[in-house]
Coordinates of C-alpha atoms and ligand atoms in Angstrom, one line a residue:
X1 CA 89.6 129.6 106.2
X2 CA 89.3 125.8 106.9
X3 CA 91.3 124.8 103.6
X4 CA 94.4 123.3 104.9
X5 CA 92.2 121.3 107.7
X6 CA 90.1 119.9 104.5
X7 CA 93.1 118.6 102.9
X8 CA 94.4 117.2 105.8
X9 CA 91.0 115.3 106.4
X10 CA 91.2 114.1 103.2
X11 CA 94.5 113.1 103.1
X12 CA 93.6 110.7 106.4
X13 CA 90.3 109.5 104.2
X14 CA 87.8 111.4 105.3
X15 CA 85.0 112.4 103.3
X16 CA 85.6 116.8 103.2
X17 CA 83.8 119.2 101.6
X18 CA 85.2 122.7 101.5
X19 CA 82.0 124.6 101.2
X20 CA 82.9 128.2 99.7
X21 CA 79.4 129.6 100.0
X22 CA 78.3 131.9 102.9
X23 CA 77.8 129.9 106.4
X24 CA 74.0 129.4 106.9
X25 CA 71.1 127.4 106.3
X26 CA 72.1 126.5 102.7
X27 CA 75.2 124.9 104.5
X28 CA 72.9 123.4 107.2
X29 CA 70.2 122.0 104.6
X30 CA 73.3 120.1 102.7
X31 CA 74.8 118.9 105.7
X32 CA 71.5 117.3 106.6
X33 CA 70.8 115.8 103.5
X34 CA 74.6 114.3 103.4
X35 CA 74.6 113.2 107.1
X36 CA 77.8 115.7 107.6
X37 CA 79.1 117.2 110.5
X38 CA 80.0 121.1 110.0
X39 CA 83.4 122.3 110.9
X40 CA 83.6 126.1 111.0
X41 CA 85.0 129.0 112.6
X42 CA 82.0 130.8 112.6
X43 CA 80.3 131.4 116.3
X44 CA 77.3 132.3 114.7
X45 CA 76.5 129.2 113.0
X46 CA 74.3 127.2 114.9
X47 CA 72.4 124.2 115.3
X48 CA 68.3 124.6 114.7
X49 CA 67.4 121.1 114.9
X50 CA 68.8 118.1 117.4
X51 CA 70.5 116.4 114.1
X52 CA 72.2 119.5 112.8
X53 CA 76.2 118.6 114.2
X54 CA 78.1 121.5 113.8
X55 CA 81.6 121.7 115.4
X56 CA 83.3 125.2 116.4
X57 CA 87.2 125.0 115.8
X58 CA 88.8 127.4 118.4
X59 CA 91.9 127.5 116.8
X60 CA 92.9 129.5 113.6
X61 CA 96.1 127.0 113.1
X62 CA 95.3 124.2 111.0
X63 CA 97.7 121.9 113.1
X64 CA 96.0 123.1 116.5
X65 CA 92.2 122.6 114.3
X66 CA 93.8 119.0 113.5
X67 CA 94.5 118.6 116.9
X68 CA 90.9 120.2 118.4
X69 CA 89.2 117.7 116.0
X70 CA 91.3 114.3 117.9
X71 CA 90.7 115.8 121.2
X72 CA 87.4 115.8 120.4
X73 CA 86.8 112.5 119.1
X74 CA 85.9 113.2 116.0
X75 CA 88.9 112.1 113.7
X76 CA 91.0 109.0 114.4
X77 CA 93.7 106.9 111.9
X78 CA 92.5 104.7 110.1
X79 CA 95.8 103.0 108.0
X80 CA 92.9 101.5 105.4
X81 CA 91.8 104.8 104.7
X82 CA 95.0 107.0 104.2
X83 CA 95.5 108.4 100.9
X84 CA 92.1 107.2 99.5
X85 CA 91.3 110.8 98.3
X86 CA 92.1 113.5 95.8
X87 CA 93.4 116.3 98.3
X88 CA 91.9 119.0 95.8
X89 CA 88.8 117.2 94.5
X90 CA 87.9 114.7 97.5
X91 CA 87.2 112.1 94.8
X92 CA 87.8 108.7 95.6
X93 CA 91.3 107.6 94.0
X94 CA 91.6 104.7 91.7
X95 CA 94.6 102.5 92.2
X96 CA 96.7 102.4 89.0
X97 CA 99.6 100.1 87.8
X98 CA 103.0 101.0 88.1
X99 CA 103.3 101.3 84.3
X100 CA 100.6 103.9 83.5
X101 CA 102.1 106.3 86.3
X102 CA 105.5 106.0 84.2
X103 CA 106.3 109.1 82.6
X104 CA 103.3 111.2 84.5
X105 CA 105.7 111.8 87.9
X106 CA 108.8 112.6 88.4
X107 CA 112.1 110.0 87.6
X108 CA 113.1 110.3 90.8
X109 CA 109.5 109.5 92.5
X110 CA 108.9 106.6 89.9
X111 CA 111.8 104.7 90.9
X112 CA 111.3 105.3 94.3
X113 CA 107.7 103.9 94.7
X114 CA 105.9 100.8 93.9
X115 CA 102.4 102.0 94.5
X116 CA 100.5 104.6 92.2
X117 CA 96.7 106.2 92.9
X118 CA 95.1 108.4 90.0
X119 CA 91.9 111.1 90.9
X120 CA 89.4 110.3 87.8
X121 CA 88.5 113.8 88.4
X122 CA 91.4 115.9 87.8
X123 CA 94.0 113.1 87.2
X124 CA 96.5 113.9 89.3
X125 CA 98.3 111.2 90.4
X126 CA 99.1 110.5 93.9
X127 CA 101.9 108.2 95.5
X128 CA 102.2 107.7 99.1
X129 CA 105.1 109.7 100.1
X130 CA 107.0 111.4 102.6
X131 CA 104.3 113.7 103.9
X132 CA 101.9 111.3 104.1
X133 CA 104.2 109.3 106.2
X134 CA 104.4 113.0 108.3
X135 CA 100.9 113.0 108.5
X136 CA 100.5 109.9 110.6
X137 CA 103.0 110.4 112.6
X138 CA 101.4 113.6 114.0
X139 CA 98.3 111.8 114.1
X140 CA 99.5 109.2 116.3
X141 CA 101.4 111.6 118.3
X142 CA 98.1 113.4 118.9
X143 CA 96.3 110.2 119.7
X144 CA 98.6 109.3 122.3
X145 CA 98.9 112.8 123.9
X146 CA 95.0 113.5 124.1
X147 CA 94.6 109.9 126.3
Ligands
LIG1 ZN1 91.3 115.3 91.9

């Protein structure tokens, strides 16, 4: 239910993973283990011990669960960090020259941008385009509404 929000997240850098499994204490144990904080629609889910984080998202819109999580503190921008990760794997992206990205996008896109990333998972290649440029601007506008 929380897969748009994930790629968002990882679009602004953040470490996301979409966990598919049923919500419980599998999810918990992992989140422990990885220092994670849980985002979830589920009102069941809840903490057992004083580490567990777990963060109820209100909203069933991911732009309004975007918006929850700035109000809340818990995601800012960080410009470093912005397009760092695949949106489908979460893998970190490797920076590739301009040259290898040749003939693996689009003409158009190719001419139109200097800077190429490549997952080493799936090998999709990622440039930073106009909805990344989108996504900040939302960001900030959230930032500045919620102070
Ligand atoms: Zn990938």
């Amino acid at each position: 239910m929380l897969g748009k929000l994930a790629k968002e997240l990882r679009m602004l850098g953040y470490d996301t993973l979409y966990y598919r499994g049923e919500d419980g204490y599998p999810l918990i144990k992992l989140a422990r283990e990885e220092s994670r904080v849980i985002l979830t629609r589920n009102s069941k889910l809840l903490p057992r011990k004083p580490e567990d984080r777990i963060v109820r998202l209100m909203d069933d819109k991911p732009s309004l669960q975007l918006r929850e999580l700035i109000q809340k503190g818990y995601v800012s921008l960080n410009e470093e960090k912005l397009y760092s990760r695949c949106l489908l794997c979460n893998a970190l992206l490797d920076e590739i020259s301009r040259d290898e990205a040749e003939g693996k996008v689009p003409d158009f896109i190719f001419y139109q941008h200097k800077e190429f990333s490549r997952c080493p998972q799936c090998l999709r290649i990622y440039w930073p385009g106009s909805h990344l440029n989108h996504m900040i601007e939302k960001v900030k506008e959230l930032l500045a509404s919620t102070k």
